[in-house]
Short mmCIF file of C-alpha atoms in Angstrom, two decimals:
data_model
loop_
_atom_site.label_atom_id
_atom_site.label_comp_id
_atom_site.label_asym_id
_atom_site.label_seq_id
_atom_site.Cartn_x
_atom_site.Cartn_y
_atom_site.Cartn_z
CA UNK A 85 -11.48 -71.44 28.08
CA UNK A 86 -11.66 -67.82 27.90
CA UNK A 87 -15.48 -66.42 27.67
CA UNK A 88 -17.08 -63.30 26.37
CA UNK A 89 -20.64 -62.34 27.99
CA UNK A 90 -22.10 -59.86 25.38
CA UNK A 91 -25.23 -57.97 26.15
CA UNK A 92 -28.26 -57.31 25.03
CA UNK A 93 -29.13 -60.62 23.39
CA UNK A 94 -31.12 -58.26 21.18
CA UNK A 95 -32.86 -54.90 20.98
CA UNK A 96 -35.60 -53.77 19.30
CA UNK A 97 -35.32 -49.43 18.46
CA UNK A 98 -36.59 -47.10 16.17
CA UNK A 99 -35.32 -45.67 13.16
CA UNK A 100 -32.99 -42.88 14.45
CA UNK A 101 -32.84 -43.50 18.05
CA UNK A 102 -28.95 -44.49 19.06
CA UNK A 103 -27.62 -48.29 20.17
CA UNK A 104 -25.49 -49.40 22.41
CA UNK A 105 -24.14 -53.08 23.43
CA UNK A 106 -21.39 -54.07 25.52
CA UNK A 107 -18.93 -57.39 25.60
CA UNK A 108 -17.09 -59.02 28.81
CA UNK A 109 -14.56 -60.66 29.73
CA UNK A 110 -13.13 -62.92 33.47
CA UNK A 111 -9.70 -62.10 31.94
CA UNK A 112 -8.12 -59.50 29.84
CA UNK A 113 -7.48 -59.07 26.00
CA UNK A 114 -4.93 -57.30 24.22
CA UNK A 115 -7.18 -57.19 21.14
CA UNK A 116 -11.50 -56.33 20.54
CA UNK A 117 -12.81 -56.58 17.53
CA UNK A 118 -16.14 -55.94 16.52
CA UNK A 119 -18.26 -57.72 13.42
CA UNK A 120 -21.31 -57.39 11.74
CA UNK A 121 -23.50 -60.75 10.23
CA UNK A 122 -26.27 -60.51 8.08
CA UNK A 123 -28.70 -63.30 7.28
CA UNK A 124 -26.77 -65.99 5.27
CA UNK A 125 -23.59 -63.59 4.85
CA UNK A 126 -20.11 -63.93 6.94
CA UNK A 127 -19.46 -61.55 9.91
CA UNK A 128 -18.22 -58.29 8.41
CA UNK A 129 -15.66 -56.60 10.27
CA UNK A 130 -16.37 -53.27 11.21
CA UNK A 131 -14.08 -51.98 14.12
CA UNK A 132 -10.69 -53.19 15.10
CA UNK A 133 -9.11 -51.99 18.88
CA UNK A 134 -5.94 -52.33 20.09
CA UNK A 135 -5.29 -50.00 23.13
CA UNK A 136 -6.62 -49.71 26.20
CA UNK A 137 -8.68 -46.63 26.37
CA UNK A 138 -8.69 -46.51 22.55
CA UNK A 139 -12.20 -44.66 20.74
CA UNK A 140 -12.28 -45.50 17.73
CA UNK A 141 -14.96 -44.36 14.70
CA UNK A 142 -16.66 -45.73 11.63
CA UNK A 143 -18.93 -43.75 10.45
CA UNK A 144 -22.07 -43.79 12.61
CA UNK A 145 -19.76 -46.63 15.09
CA UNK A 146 -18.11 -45.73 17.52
CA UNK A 147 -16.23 -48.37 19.61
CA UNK A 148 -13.92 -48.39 22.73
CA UNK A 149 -11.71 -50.58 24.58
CA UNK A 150 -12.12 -50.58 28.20
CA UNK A 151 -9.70 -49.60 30.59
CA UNK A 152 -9.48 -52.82 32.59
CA UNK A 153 -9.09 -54.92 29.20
CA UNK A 154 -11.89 -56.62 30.39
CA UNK A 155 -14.56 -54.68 28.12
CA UNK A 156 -15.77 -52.89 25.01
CA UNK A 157 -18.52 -51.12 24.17
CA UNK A 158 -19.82 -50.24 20.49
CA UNK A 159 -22.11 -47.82 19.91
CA UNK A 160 -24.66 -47.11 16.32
CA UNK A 161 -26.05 -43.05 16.50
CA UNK A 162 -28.66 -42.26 14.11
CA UNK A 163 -29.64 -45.82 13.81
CA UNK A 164 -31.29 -46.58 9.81
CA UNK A 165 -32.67 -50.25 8.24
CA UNK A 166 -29.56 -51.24 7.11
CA UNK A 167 -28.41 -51.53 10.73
CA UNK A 168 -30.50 -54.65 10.89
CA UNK A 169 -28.33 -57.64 11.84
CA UNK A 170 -26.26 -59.54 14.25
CA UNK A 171 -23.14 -57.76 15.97
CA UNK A 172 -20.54 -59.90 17.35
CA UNK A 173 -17.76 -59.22 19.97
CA UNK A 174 -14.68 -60.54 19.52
CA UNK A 175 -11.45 -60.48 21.31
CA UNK A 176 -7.92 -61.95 21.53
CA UNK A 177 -5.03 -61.99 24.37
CA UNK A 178 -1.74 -63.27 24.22
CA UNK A 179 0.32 -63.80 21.00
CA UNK A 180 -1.98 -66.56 19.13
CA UNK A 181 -3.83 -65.38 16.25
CA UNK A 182 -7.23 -67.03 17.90
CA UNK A 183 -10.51 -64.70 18.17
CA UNK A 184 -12.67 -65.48 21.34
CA UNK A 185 -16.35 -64.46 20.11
CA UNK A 186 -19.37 -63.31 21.79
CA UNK A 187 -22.84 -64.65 21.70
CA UNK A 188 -24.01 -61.87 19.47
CA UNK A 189 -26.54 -58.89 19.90
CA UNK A 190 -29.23 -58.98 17.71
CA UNK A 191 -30.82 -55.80 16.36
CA UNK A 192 -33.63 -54.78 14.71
CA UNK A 193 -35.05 -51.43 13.66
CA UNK A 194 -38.47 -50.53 13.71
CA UNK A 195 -39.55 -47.87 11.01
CA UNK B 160 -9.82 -56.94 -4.67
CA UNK B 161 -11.50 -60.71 -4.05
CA UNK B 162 -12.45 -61.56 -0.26
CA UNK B 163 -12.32 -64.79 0.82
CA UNK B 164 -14.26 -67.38 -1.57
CA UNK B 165 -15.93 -70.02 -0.15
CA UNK B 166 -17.54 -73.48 -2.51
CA UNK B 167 -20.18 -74.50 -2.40
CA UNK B 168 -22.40 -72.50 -0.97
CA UNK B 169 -24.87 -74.91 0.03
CA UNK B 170 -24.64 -78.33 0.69
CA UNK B 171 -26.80 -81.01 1.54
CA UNK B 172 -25.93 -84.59 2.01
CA UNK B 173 -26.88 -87.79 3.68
CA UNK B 174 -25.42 -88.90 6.91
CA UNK B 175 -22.20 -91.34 6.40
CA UNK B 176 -21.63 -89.84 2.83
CA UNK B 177 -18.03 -87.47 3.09
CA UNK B 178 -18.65 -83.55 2.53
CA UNK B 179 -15.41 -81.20 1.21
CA UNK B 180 -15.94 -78.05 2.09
CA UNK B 181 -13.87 -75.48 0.04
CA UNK B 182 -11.52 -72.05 0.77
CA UNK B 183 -9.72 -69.72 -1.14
CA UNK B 184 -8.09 -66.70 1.35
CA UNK B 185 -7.35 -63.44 0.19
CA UNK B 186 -4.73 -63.31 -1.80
CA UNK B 187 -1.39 -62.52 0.64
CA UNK B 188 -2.96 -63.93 3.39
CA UNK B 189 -0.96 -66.05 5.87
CA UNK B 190 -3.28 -67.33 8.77
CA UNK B 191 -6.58 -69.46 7.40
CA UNK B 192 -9.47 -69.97 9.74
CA UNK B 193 -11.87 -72.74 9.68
CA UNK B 194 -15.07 -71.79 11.83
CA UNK B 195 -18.37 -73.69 12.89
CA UNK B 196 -21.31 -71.81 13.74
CA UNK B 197 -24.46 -73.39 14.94
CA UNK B 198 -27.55 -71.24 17.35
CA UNK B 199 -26.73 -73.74 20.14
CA UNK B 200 -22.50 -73.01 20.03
CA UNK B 201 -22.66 -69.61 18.24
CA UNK B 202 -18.94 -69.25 16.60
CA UNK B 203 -16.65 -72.01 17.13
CA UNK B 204 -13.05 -72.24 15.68
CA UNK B 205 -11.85 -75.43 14.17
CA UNK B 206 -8.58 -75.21 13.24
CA UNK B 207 -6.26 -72.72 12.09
CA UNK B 208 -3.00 -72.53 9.99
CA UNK B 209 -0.33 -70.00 9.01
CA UNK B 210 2.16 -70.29 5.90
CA UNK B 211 -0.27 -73.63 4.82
CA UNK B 212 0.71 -75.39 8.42
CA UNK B 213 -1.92 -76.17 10.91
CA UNK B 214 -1.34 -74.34 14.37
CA UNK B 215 -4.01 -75.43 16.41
CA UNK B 216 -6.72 -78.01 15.72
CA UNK B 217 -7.76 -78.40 19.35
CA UNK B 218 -10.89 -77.07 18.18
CA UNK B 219 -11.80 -80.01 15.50
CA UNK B 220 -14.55 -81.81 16.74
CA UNK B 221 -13.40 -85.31 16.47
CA UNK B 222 -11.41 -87.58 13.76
CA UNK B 223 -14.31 -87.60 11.48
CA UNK B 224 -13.03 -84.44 10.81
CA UNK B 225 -9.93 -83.04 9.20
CA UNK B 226 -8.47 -79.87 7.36
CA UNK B 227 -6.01 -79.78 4.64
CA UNK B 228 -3.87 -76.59 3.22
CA UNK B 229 -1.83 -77.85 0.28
CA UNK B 230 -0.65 -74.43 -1.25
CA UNK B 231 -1.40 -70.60 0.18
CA UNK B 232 -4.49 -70.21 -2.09
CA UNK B 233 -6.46 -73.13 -1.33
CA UNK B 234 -7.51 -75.02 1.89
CA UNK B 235 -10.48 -77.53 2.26
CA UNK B 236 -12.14 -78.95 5.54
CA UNK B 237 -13.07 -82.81 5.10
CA UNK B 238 -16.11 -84.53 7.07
CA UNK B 239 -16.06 -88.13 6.92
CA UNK B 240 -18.47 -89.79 7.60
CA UNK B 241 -20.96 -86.86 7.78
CA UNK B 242 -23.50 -87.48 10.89
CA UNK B 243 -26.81 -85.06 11.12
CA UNK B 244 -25.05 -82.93 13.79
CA UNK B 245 -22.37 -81.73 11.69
CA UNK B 246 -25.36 -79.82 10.15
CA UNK B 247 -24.08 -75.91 10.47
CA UNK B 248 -22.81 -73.26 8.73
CA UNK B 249 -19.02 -73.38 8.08
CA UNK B 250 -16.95 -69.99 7.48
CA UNK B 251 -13.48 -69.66 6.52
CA UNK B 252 -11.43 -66.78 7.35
CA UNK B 253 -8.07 -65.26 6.53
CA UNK B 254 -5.77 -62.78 8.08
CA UNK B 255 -2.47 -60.99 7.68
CA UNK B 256 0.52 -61.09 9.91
CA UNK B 257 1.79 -57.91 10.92
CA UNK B 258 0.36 -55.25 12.95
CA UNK B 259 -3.54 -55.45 11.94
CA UNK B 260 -3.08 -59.89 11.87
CA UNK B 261 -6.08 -60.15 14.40
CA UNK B 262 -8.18 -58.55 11.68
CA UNK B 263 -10.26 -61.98 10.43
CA UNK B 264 -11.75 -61.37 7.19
CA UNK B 265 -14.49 -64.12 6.59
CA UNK B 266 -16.11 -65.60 3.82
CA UNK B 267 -19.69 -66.22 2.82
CA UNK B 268 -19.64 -69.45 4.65
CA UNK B 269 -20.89 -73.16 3.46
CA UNK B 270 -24.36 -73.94 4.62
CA UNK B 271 -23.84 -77.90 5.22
CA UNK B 272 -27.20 -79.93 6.04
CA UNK B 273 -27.02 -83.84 6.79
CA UNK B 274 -30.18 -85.74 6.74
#
């Protein structure tokens, strides 16, 4: 089945330095999605990319789809506490509704 | 507006008893998602249905398990018997068709522990 390698496994920053983590994929989607999961919650969706190319904000997120459909990159500026938490890739191709999810990058930050 | 309500919350059983987990999409919701997630297998999807039919259960583990979606508003996921390595936290998700329908909204999730 279709794979997403998403890296770092985790990262450890200070309070106000910038993030960024990357997902891939051995074949393309039409879809990337990115979540957010804190302890004992449900992912949280925070970005949702549909075109190749696409940049797309929230707040201090920033996401794009890469041009080969094979990637996507999010990035947190200014990071703050409430960063603090799991981010998962995810990504769909074809017509089904099904998400393909990444391992997860786990991020802390230091005060 | 409500997001997706999940019951219970926790649950903890012993192995060979049955376990019903419980979902409730957001209202106008069409596709329901019944994830697994565990540290070793990270996110797994179950099974998933749209307009209360089930699309694709390749993902159910075995026939111990099976999901059930008798109206739009309610759905429940059904382990029986329970065996220690169901022990995980299940999440249910909803989406809408249209545009924005790979947009998964999830729920609070069922932490389920067998001893």
């Amino acid at each position: 089945g279709q794979q997403l390698n998403q890296s770092p496994q985790s990262m450890f920053i200070q309070e106000g330095e910038d993030v960024s983590m990357n997902c891939t994929s051995s074949s393309i989607f039409n879809t990337w999605l990115w979540y957010k999961q804190d302890p004992g919650e449900g992912p949280v969706l925070l970005i949702a990319l549909y075109k190749a190319g696409e940049l797309t904000s929230n707040g201090r997120l920033t996401a794009q789809f890469g041009i080969t459909r094979k990637d996507s990159f999010l990035n947190i500026s200014a990071s703050i506490p409430s960063d603090v938490g799991i981010y998962f890739c995810a990504g769909s191709s074809g017509s089904a509704r099904q998400l393909t999810f990444g391992s997860g990058t786990q991020l802390t930050v230091l005060p | 507006d409500a997001g997706v309500i999940q019951s219970p919350r926790h649950e903890v059983t012993e192995m060979g008893q049955e376990v019903t987990l419980r979902c409730k999409p957001i209202s106008g919701h069409d596709y329901l998602f019944w994830y697994r997630q565990t540290m070793m297998r990270g996110l797994e999807l179950l099974i998933y249905f749209n307009n209360n039919v089930p699309i694709d259960d390749s993902g159910m583990p075995e026939d111990r398990f099976s999901a059930k979606m008798p109206n739009a508003s309610f759905s429940t996921l059904k382990i029986q018997p329970s065996e220690p390595r169901d022990s995980a936290v299940y999440f249910c998700a909803s989406s809408l068709s249209g545009s924005s329908s790979y947009e998964q909204y999830f729920g609070p999730g069922t932490r389920l522990t067998v001893t």
